[in-house]
Amino acid sequence: MNNFNYYVLDIDKLEKGDVICTTSKKSFISGAIRIGTKSNYSHVLMVYGYGAFIHADSMGVYSHNIQRLIFRSVDSVKVLRLKQEYQTIIPKLCEYLKSEVGKVYGTISALNAWLKMDFISRFENPSDIQFCSKLIAECFEKCNLKIVDNPKECFPKHIAESKLFLEVLNVLKKCNNKEIDFIENTKNPQVLQAEIFTQILTKIKDKTNVNILTVSETEIFILNNPEFDLAFKEIYENNGYKDIHKIELQRNGYRYSTYEIFKKHIDMSTEPSRQLDYLQKIADGLITERFNQVNQYVSIQNEFINKNNRPSVFYEYLISFYSDMLKCQEKLRQNILEYKKQA
């Protein structure tokens, strides 16, 4: 791959809640959407945190790493940011977005939106599925902001032209060799995450005979159905829920190791200061997110105890898992602060 012909997003210029309109010149479906809607764009996604976005694609609704997005030309991307008067909704917007993680992709419903043929929906329940622009439009509507009158008929064109946003300019940069090597030669943990979540949701549906659509729904279901408590914990445990974190520890173990190992790795970097700033933003964002997740599961656990006079092994499993992840990010921040102190 010739790095002079490809571009990546500069994550330091992106903010939580930014919406990114993209396209693929090689994809038949992308071309059909662009031609059918008379637009330059065929896909949309939303920035959820530093270096992370959530979108709906053929694998369903999942989070991904912004650094893995690569574009052939500057015309392939448009970054939108909510106007100042609407930015107070961003935290709630991202909560709604995250609550959709795990839903399946609706190819027929996307086609239905394009053709405006309601009869096609007999094959898919619109509330059970997502496609990229419907996902974004529904999240905005839940925050009382309408991109279109009917989210099920929303396309990237509508989002790209919405008056709710201002365009963010100069957010692309040319790929360097390190970025290309990362994209081409490292395993994508987000693909594994999608596979694991899909497998877990499938097993849970089989176990309960209930059409549970998202990971968030799974975690609330136990409150009113305590008889599945142990079964859910075993499904999570036996289907690789913790494997996502294991990949991070294997790939970036230096971040969470002793200060001596961390320092040695940073010293080998060509730009230690920039690397530290990058890691600091990751740690700060994830510490907040993991802290909130732990507190959320502790709160649900307390509610479960009040209802059932015993603790839930499923919630205990989640509390332990996210507590461990929180400790890792706190260790990373500690290493960063120590390095800066010694510099």
mmCIF file of C-alpha atoms in Angstrom:
data_model
loop_
_atom_site.group_PDB
_atom_site.id
_atom_site.type_symbol
_atom_site.label_atom_id
_atom_site.label_comp_id
_atom_site.label_asym_id
_atom_site.label_seq_id
_atom_site.Cartn_x
_atom_site.Cartn_y
_atom_site.Cartn_z
ATOM 1 C CA MET A 1 0.000 0.000 0.000
ATOM 2 C CA ASN A 2 1.400 3.384 -1.026
ATOM 3 C CA ASN A 3 1.048 5.659 1.977
ATOM 4 C CA PHE A 4 0.980 8.776 -0.208
ATOM 5 C CA ASN A 5 -2.375 7.654 -1.625
ATOM 6 C CA TYR A 6 -4.168 7.039 1.662
ATOM 7 C CA TYR A 7 -5.439 9.141 4.552
ATOM 8 C CA VAL A 8 -6.477 8.596 8.160
ATOM 9 C CA LEU A 9 -8.428 10.728 10.603
ATOM 10 C CA ASP A 10 -6.445 12.835 13.052
ATOM 11 C CA ILE A 11 -8.010 11.637 16.283
ATOM 12 C CA ASP A 12 -6.731 14.682 18.173
ATOM 13 C CA LYS A 13 -9.063 16.833 16.071
ATOM 14 C CA LEU A 14 -12.163 14.730 16.758
ATOM 15 C CA GLU A 15 -14.568 15.157 19.649
ATOM 16 C CA LYS A 16 -17.075 12.874 21.323
ATOM 17 C CA GLY A 17 -20.364 13.066 19.449
ATOM 18 C CA ASP A 18 -18.835 13.946 16.065
ATOM 19 C CA VAL A 19 -20.602 12.239 13.168
ATOM 20 C CA ILE A 20 -18.456 10.997 10.292
ATOM 21 C CA CYS A 21 -19.911 10.491 6.807
ATOM 22 C CA THR A 22 -17.844 8.168 4.616
ATOM 23 C CA THR A 23 -17.991 6.199 1.410
ATOM 24 C CA SER A 24 -16.270 3.367 -0.406
ATOM 25 C CA LYS A 25 -15.627 3.741 -4.119
ATOM 26 C CA LYS A 26 -15.044 -0.028 -4.494
ATOM 27 C CA SER A 27 -18.217 -1.314 -2.819
ATOM 28 C CA PHE A 28 -21.221 -2.085 -5.030
ATOM 29 C CA ILE A 29 -23.664 -1.388 -2.188
ATOM 30 C CA SER A 30 -21.923 1.889 -1.400
ATOM 31 C CA GLY A 31 -22.148 2.908 -5.042
ATOM 32 C CA ALA A 32 -25.821 1.977 -5.203
ATOM 33 C CA ILE A 33 -26.608 4.047 -2.102
ATOM 34 C CA ARG A 34 -24.699 7.054 -3.433
ATOM 35 C CA ILE A 35 -26.407 6.856 -6.817
ATOM 36 C CA GLY A 36 -29.840 6.136 -5.373
ATOM 37 C CA THR A 37 -29.686 9.011 -2.887
ATOM 38 C CA LYS A 38 -27.641 11.380 -5.092
ATOM 39 C CA SER A 39 -25.054 11.793 -2.380
ATOM 40 C CA ASN A 40 -21.288 11.525 -1.966
ATOM 41 C CA TYR A 41 -21.737 9.385 1.164
ATOM 42 C CA SER A 42 -22.972 5.883 1.874
ATOM 43 C CA HIS A 43 -22.078 5.272 5.534
ATOM 44 C CA VAL A 44 -22.151 7.150 8.846
ATOM 45 C CA LEU A 45 -20.641 6.535 12.261
ATOM 46 C CA MET A 46 -20.312 8.435 15.521
ATOM 47 C CA VAL A 47 -17.279 9.166 17.676
ATOM 48 C CA TYR A 48 -17.969 7.638 21.083
ATOM 49 C CA GLY A 49 -14.701 8.297 22.910
ATOM 50 C CA TYR A 50 -11.069 9.130 22.249
ATOM 51 C CA GLY A 51 -10.039 6.991 19.281
ATOM 52 C CA ALA A 52 -13.316 5.014 19.261
ATOM 53 C CA PHE A 53 -16.543 5.064 17.263
ATOM 54 C CA ILE A 54 -19.774 3.083 17.121
ATOM 55 C CA HIS A 55 -21.611 2.223 13.930
ATOM 56 C CA ALA A 56 -23.867 -0.346 12.286
ATOM 57 C CA ASP A 57 -22.381 -2.426 9.498
ATOM 58 C CA SER A 58 -22.824 -5.964 8.201
ATOM 59 C CA MET A 59 -21.572 -7.344 11.536
ATOM 60 C CA GLY A 60 -24.195 -5.392 13.503
ATOM 61 C CA VAL A 61 -23.793 -2.491 15.934
ATOM 62 C CA TYR A 62 -20.340 -2.421 17.498
ATOM 63 C CA SER A 63 -17.509 -0.133 18.580
ATOM 64 C CA HIS A 64 -14.346 0.166 16.526
ATOM 65 C CA ASN A 65 -10.962 1.904 16.511
ATOM 66 C CA ILE A 66 -10.829 5.151 14.509
ATOM 67 C CA GLN A 67 -7.182 4.440 13.694
ATOM 68 C CA ARG A 68 -8.306 1.505 11.543
ATOM 69 C CA LEU A 69 -10.309 3.728 9.201
ATOM 70 C CA ILE A 70 -8.403 4.458 6.005
ATOM 71 C CA PHE A 71 -9.488 6.549 3.011
ATOM 72 C CA ARG A 72 -8.291 6.808 -0.567
ATOM 73 C CA SER A 73 -9.096 10.509 -0.961
ATOM 74 C CA VAL A 74 -10.052 13.551 1.105
ATOM 75 C CA ASP A 75 -13.410 13.555 -0.689
ATOM 76 C CA SER A 76 -14.300 10.248 0.980
ATOM 77 C CA VAL A 77 -14.965 11.808 4.385
ATOM 78 C CA LYS A 78 -17.053 14.560 5.935
ATOM 79 C CA VAL A 79 -16.851 15.209 9.693
ATOM 80 C CA LEU A 80 -19.810 16.926 11.344
ATOM 81 C CA ARG A 81 -20.038 18.477 14.797
ATOM 82 C CA LEU A 82 -23.222 19.493 16.585
ATOM 83 C CA LYS A 83 -23.764 23.220 16.736
ATOM 84 C CA GLN A 84 -22.907 24.724 20.093
ATOM 85 C CA GLU A 85 -26.532 25.113 21.180
ATOM 86 C CA TYR A 86 -27.086 21.345 20.934
ATOM 87 C CA GLN A 87 -23.891 20.019 22.497
ATOM 88 C CA THR A 88 -25.388 19.468 25.957
ATOM 89 C CA ILE A 89 -27.099 16.324 24.607
ATOM 90 C CA ILE A 90 -23.838 14.583 23.660
ATOM 91 C CA PRO A 91 -23.430 12.488 26.867
ATOM 92 C CA LYS A 92 -27.025 11.229 26.609
ATOM 93 C CA LEU A 93 -26.631 10.731 22.860
ATOM 94 C CA CYS A 94 -23.632 8.472 23.425
ATOM 95 C CA GLU A 95 -25.503 6.522 26.113
ATOM 96 C CA TYR A 96 -28.288 5.759 23.656
ATOM 97 C CA LEU A 97 -25.730 4.826 21.021
ATOM 98 C CA LYS A 98 -23.957 2.405 23.341
ATOM 99 C CA SER A 99 -27.253 0.806 24.388
ATOM 100 C CA GLU A 100 -27.710 -0.388 20.793
ATOM 101 C CA VAL A 101 -24.468 -2.400 20.737
ATOM 102 C CA GLY A 102 -25.170 -5.985 19.707
ATOM 103 C CA LYS A 103 -28.152 -5.359 17.453
ATOM 104 C CA VAL A 104 -28.009 -7.019 14.064
ATOM 105 C CA TYR A 105 -27.692 -5.200 10.746
ATOM 106 C CA GLY A 106 -30.861 -4.917 8.666
ATOM 107 C CA THR A 107 -29.987 -5.231 4.988
ATOM 108 C CA ILE A 108 -33.644 -5.524 4.001
ATOM 109 C CA SER A 109 -34.620 -2.549 6.154
ATOM 110 C CA ALA A 110 -31.873 -0.442 4.588
ATOM 111 C CA LEU A 111 -33.258 -1.402 1.186
ATOM 112 C CA ASN A 112 -36.748 -0.675 2.436
ATOM 113 C CA ALA A 113 -35.649 2.841 3.416
ATOM 114 C CA TRP A 114 -34.189 3.394 -0.041
ATOM 115 C CA LEU A 115 -37.193 2.028 -1.983
ATOM 116 C CA LYS A 116 -39.798 3.211 0.566
ATOM 117 C CA MET A 117 -41.608 -0.118 0.265
ATOM 118 C CA ASP A 118 -43.170 -0.930 3.603
ATOM 119 C CA PHE A 119 -44.074 -4.479 2.569
ATOM 120 C CA ILE A 120 -40.394 -5.461 2.724
ATOM 121 C CA SER A 121 -40.471 -4.958 6.511
ATOM 122 C CA ARG A 122 -42.480 -8.181 6.882
ATOM 123 C CA PHE A 123 -39.090 -9.980 6.714
ATOM 124 C CA GLU A 124 -37.518 -7.866 9.462
ATOM 125 C CA ASN A 125 -38.934 -6.153 12.518
ATOM 126 C CA PRO A 126 -37.575 -2.559 12.254
ATOM 127 C CA SER A 127 -37.224 -2.329 16.044
ATOM 128 C CA ASP A 128 -35.011 -5.432 16.095
ATOM 129 C CA ILE A 129 -32.393 -4.253 13.602
ATOM 130 C CA GLN A 130 -30.230 -1.281 12.691
ATOM 131 C CA PHE A 131 -28.491 0.188 9.692
ATOM 132 C CA CYS A 132 -25.972 2.995 9.945
ATOM 133 C CA SER A 133 -28.046 6.132 9.350
ATOM 134 C CA LYS A 134 -31.140 4.788 11.140
ATOM 135 C CA LEU A 135 -28.982 4.157 14.205
ATOM 136 C CA ILE A 136 -27.724 7.743 14.270
ATOM 137 C CA ALA A 137 -31.122 9.300 13.511
ATOM 138 C CA GLU A 138 -32.879 7.279 16.237
ATOM 139 C CA CYS A 139 -30.304 8.269 18.856
ATOM 140 C CA PHE A 140 -30.797 11.927 17.996
ATOM 141 C CA GLU A 141 -34.566 11.568 18.079
ATOM 142 C CA LYS A 142 -34.352 10.089 21.593
ATOM 143 C CA CYS A 143 -32.589 13.341 22.537
ATOM 144 C CA ASN A 144 -35.447 15.341 20.974
ATOM 145 C CA LEU A 145 -33.477 16.351 17.884
ATOM 146 C CA LYS A 146 -34.867 15.299 14.523
ATOM 147 C CA ILE A 147 -32.575 14.717 11.569
ATOM 148 C CA VAL A 148 -35.523 13.422 9.519
ATOM 149 C CA ASP A 149 -39.213 12.889 10.290
ATOM 150 C CA ASN A 150 -38.835 9.100 10.151
ATOM 151 C CA PRO A 151 -35.479 7.554 11.222
ATOM 152 C CA LYS A 152 -36.337 4.368 9.311
ATOM 153 C CA GLU A 153 -36.106 6.425 6.115
ATOM 154 C CA CYS A 154 -32.857 8.217 7.002
ATOM 155 C CA PHE A 155 -29.805 7.935 4.770
ATOM 156 C CA PRO A 156 -26.250 9.332 5.048
ATOM 157 C CA LYS A 157 -27.330 12.103 2.640
ATOM 158 C CA HIS A 158 -29.828 13.436 5.197
ATOM 159 C CA ILE A 159 -27.229 13.479 7.952
ATOM 160 C CA ALA A 160 -24.557 15.073 5.750
ATOM 161 C CA GLU A 161 -26.969 17.885 4.858
ATOM 162 C CA SER A 162 -28.569 18.353 8.293
ATOM 163 C CA LYS A 163 -28.688 21.883 9.709
ATOM 164 C CA LEU A 164 -27.937 20.518 13.190
ATOM 165 C CA PHE A 165 -24.226 20.294 12.358
ATOM 166 C CA LEU A 166 -21.250 22.311 11.274
ATOM 167 C CA GLU A 167 -18.545 20.703 9.168
ATOM 168 C CA VAL A 168 -15.155 20.168 10.809
ATOM 169 C CA LEU A 169 -12.381 20.878 8.318
ATOM 170 C CA ASN A 170 -8.802 19.609 7.981
ATOM 171 C CA VAL A 171 -9.297 16.409 9.985
ATOM 172 C CA LEU A 172 -7.503 14.078 7.573
ATOM 173 C CA LYS A 173 -3.788 13.429 7.417
ATOM 174 C CA LYS A 174 -1.678 11.286 5.113
ATOM 175 C CA CYS A 175 -0.857 7.803 6.333
ATOM 176 C CA ASN A 176 2.643 7.162 7.574
ATOM 177 C CA ASN A 177 4.298 3.745 7.411
ATOM 178 C CA LYS A 178 3.593 2.992 11.079
ATOM 179 C CA GLU A 179 -0.131 3.652 10.646
ATOM 180 C CA ILE A 180 -0.290 1.450 7.561
ATOM 181 C CA ASP A 181 1.555 -1.355 9.362
ATOM 182 C CA PHE A 182 -0.936 -1.104 12.251
ATOM 183 C CA ILE A 183 -3.931 -1.325 9.900
ATOM 184 C CA GLU A 184 -2.556 -4.135 7.728
ATOM 185 C CA ASN A 185 -0.645 -6.311 10.156
ATOM 186 C CA THR A 186 -2.374 -6.250 13.542
ATOM 187 C CA LYS A 187 -5.396 -8.268 14.604
ATOM 188 C CA ASN A 188 -8.531 -6.160 14.966
ATOM 189 C CA PRO A 189 -9.976 -6.809 18.456
ATOM 190 C CA GLN A 190 -13.217 -5.089 17.464
ATOM 191 C CA VAL A 191 -13.936 -7.919 15.005
ATOM 192 C CA LEU A 192 -13.433 -10.413 17.837
ATOM 193 C CA GLN A 193 -15.703 -8.297 20.062
ATOM 194 C CA ALA A 194 -18.464 -8.377 17.465
ATOM 195 C CA GLU A 195 -18.155 -12.145 17.097
ATOM 196 C CA ILE A 196 -18.194 -12.688 20.878
ATOM 197 C CA PHE A 197 -21.204 -10.429 21.483
ATOM 198 C CA THR A 198 -23.138 -12.072 18.640
ATOM 199 C CA GLN A 199 -22.372 -15.536 20.036
ATOM 200 C CA ILE A 200 -23.372 -14.498 23.568
ATOM 201 C CA LEU A 201 -26.661 -12.973 22.406
ATOM 202 C CA THR A 202 -27.451 -16.073 20.337
ATOM 203 C CA LYS A 203 -26.822 -18.376 23.318
ATOM 204 C CA ILE A 204 -28.942 -16.169 25.599
ATOM 205 C CA LYS A 205 -31.846 -16.131 23.140
ATOM 206 C CA ASP A 206 -31.652 -19.935 22.911
ATOM 207 C CA LYS A 207 -31.575 -20.250 26.693
ATOM 208 C CA THR A 208 -34.428 -17.848 27.456
ATOM 209 C CA ASN A 209 -36.589 -18.055 24.318
ATOM 210 C CA VAL A 210 -36.757 -14.273 24.578
ATOM 211 C CA ASN A 211 -35.732 -11.962 21.733
ATOM 212 C CA ILE A 212 -32.998 -10.117 23.624
ATOM 213 C CA LEU A 213 -31.389 -7.774 21.113
ATOM 214 C CA THR A 214 -28.504 -6.001 22.825
ATOM 215 C CA VAL A 215 -25.877 -6.494 25.503
ATOM 216 C CA SER A 216 -27.583 -3.764 27.563
ATOM 217 C CA GLU A 217 -30.879 -5.662 27.475
ATOM 218 C CA THR A 218 -29.063 -8.805 28.600
ATOM 219 C CA GLU A 219 -27.671 -7.063 31.640
ATOM 220 C CA ILE A 220 -31.061 -5.708 32.729
ATOM 221 C CA PHE A 221 -32.975 -8.928 32.011
ATOM 222 C CA ILE A 222 -31.574 -10.688 35.071
ATOM 223 C CA LEU A 223 -33.159 -8.171 37.444
ATOM 224 C CA ASN A 224 -36.627 -9.555 36.741
ATOM 225 C CA ASN A 225 -35.541 -13.062 35.786
ATOM 226 C CA PRO A 226 -33.166 -14.217 38.546
ATOM 227 C CA GLU A 227 -33.586 -17.875 37.583
ATOM 228 C CA PHE A 228 -31.169 -17.198 34.661
ATOM 229 C CA ASP A 229 -28.513 -15.597 36.869
ATOM 230 C CA LEU A 230 -25.972 -18.438 36.888
ATOM 231 C CA ALA A 231 -26.723 -19.412 33.283
ATOM 232 C CA PHE A 232 -25.949 -15.892 32.012
ATOM 233 C CA LYS A 233 -22.698 -15.773 33.946
ATOM 234 C CA GLU A 234 -21.639 -19.112 32.465
ATOM 235 C CA ILE A 235 -22.601 -18.008 28.928
ATOM 236 C CA TYR A 236 -20.459 -14.873 29.273
ATOM 237 C CA GLU A 237 -17.642 -16.857 30.849
ATOM 238 C CA ASN A 238 -17.666 -19.725 28.326
ATOM 239 C CA ASN A 239 -17.976 -17.592 25.197
ATOM 240 C CA GLY A 240 -14.948 -15.375 25.552
ATOM 241 C CA TYR A 241 -16.334 -12.196 27.146
ATOM 242 C CA LYS A 242 -12.967 -11.530 28.800
ATOM 243 C CA ASP A 243 -10.937 -12.353 25.677
ATOM 244 C CA ILE A 244 -11.232 -8.781 24.367
ATOM 245 C CA HIS A 245 -9.334 -7.492 27.385
ATOM 246 C CA LYS A 246 -6.806 -10.318 27.146
ATOM 247 C CA ILE A 247 -5.860 -9.177 23.625
ATOM 248 C CA GLU A 248 -5.251 -5.654 24.917
ATOM 249 C CA LEU A 249 -3.029 -6.986 27.708
ATOM 250 C CA GLN A 250 -1.050 -9.107 25.251
ATOM 251 C CA ARG A 251 -0.605 -6.307 22.730
ATOM 252 C CA ASN A 252 -0.044 -3.360 25.078
ATOM 253 C CA GLY A 253 1.014 -5.027 28.300
ATOM 254 C CA TYR A 254 3.763 -2.446 28.875
ATOM 255 C CA ARG A 255 1.099 0.168 29.594
ATOM 256 C CA TYR A 256 -0.108 -1.700 32.671
ATOM 257 C CA SER A 257 3.194 -3.162 33.817
ATOM 258 C CA THR A 258 5.851 -1.799 36.176
ATOM 259 C CA TYR A 259 7.100 1.728 35.659
ATOM 260 C CA GLU A 260 10.512 0.417 34.553
ATOM 261 C CA ILE A 261 8.985 -1.587 31.687
ATOM 262 C CA PHE A 262 6.697 1.315 30.741
ATOM 263 C CA LYS A 263 9.605 3.770 30.716
ATOM 264 C CA LYS A 264 11.749 1.484 28.579
ATOM 265 C CA HIS A 265 9.007 1.247 25.963
ATOM 266 C CA ILE A 266 8.300 4.990 25.892
ATOM 267 C CA ASP A 267 12.023 5.776 25.642
ATOM 268 C CA MET A 268 12.155 3.712 22.443
ATOM 269 C CA SER A 269 9.428 5.851 20.864
ATOM 270 C CA THR A 270 10.501 8.386 18.241
ATOM 271 C CA GLU A 271 8.175 10.962 19.837
ATOM 272 C CA PRO A 272 7.846 10.189 23.572
ATOM 273 C CA SER A 273 5.942 13.382 24.360
ATOM 274 C CA ARG A 274 3.321 12.772 21.690
ATOM 275 C CA GLN A 275 3.000 9.121 22.723
ATOM 276 C CA LEU A 276 2.408 10.155 26.341
ATOM 277 C CA ASP A 277 -0.267 12.672 25.341
ATOM 278 C CA TYR A 278 -2.002 9.994 23.283
ATOM 279 C CA LEU A 279 -1.917 7.493 26.152
ATOM 280 C CA GLN A 280 -3.063 10.145 28.625
ATOM 281 C CA LYS A 281 -6.209 10.813 26.587
ATOM 282 C CA ILE A 282 -6.941 7.098 26.350
ATOM 283 C CA ALA A 283 -6.454 6.601 30.094
ATOM 284 C CA ASP A 284 -8.538 9.628 31.084
ATOM 285 C CA GLY A 285 -11.443 8.588 28.863
ATOM 286 C CA LEU A 286 -11.402 4.924 29.869
ATOM 287 C CA ILE A 287 -11.005 5.618 33.583
ATOM 288 C CA THR A 288 -14.217 7.642 33.476
ATOM 289 C CA GLU A 289 -16.003 5.020 31.385
ATOM 290 C CA ARG A 290 -14.874 2.029 33.464
ATOM 291 C CA PHE A 291 -15.626 3.850 36.731
ATOM 292 C CA ASN A 292 -19.163 4.551 35.530
ATOM 293 C CA GLN A 293 -19.597 0.942 34.401
ATOM 294 C CA VAL A 294 -18.512 -0.433 37.773
ATOM 295 C CA ASN A 295 -20.872 1.931 39.585
ATOM 296 C CA GLN A 296 -23.698 1.000 37.235
ATOM 297 C CA TYR A 297 -23.270 -2.713 37.927
ATOM 298 C CA VAL A 298 -22.919 -2.129 41.671
ATOM 299 C CA SER A 299 -26.188 -0.190 41.582
ATOM 300 C CA ILE A 300 -27.940 -2.956 39.632
ATOM 301 C CA GLN A 301 -26.464 -5.544 41.995
ATOM 302 C CA ASN A 302 -27.920 -3.671 44.977
ATOM 303 C CA GLU A 303 -31.300 -3.579 43.271
ATOM 304 C CA PHE A 304 -31.033 -7.320 42.596
ATOM 305 C CA ILE A 305 -30.223 -7.983 46.280
ATOM 306 C CA ASN A 306 -33.216 -5.931 47.415
ATOM 307 C CA LYS A 307 -35.493 -7.922 45.125
ATOM 308 C CA ASN A 308 -34.066 -11.394 45.667
ATOM 309 C CA ASN A 309 -32.364 -11.307 49.089
ATOM 310 C CA ARG A 310 -29.108 -12.539 47.585
ATOM 311 C CA PRO A 311 -26.361 -11.181 45.339
ATOM 312 C CA SER A 312 -26.244 -11.997 41.633
ATOM 313 C CA VAL A 313 -23.268 -14.061 40.428
ATOM 314 C CA PHE A 314 -23.748 -12.521 36.969
ATOM 315 C CA TYR A 315 -23.455 -8.935 38.205
ATOM 316 C CA GLU A 316 -20.585 -9.933 40.473
ATOM 317 C CA TYR A 317 -18.808 -11.269 37.386
ATOM 318 C CA LEU A 318 -19.328 -7.956 35.553
ATOM 319 C CA ILE A 319 -18.258 -5.874 38.570
ATOM 320 C CA SER A 320 -15.056 -7.903 38.903
ATOM 321 C CA PHE A 321 -14.297 -7.691 35.175
ATOM 322 C CA TYR A 322 -14.743 -3.937 34.844
ATOM 323 C CA SER A 323 -12.966 -3.303 38.163
ATOM 324 C CA ASP A 324 -9.932 -5.098 36.739
ATOM 325 C CA MET A 325 -10.125 -3.002 33.575
ATOM 326 C CA LEU A 326 -10.385 0.163 35.662
ATOM 327 C CA LYS A 327 -7.274 -0.833 37.638
ATOM 328 C CA CYS A 328 -5.359 -1.256 34.376
ATOM 329 C CA GLN A 329 -6.199 2.256 33.220
ATOM 330 C CA GLU A 330 -5.347 3.682 36.634
ATOM 331 C CA LYS A 331 -1.966 1.930 36.425
ATOM 332 C CA LEU A 332 -1.435 3.426 32.964
ATOM 333 C CA ARG A 333 -2.176 6.906 34.273
ATOM 334 C CA GLN A 334 0.150 6.322 37.221
ATOM 335 C CA ASN A 335 2.963 5.305 34.831
ATOM 336 C CA ILE A 336 2.361 8.377 32.660
ATOM 337 C CA LEU A 337 2.457 10.741 35.627
ATOM 338 C CA GLU A 338 5.630 9.117 36.944
ATOM 339 C CA TYR A 339 7.332 9.440 33.563
ATOM 340 C CA LYS A 340 6.413 13.118 33.289
ATOM 341 C CA LYS A 341 7.616 13.680 36.848
ATOM 342 C CA GLN A 342 10.984 12.110 36.089
ATOM 343 C CA ALA A 343 11.422 13.917 32.746
#
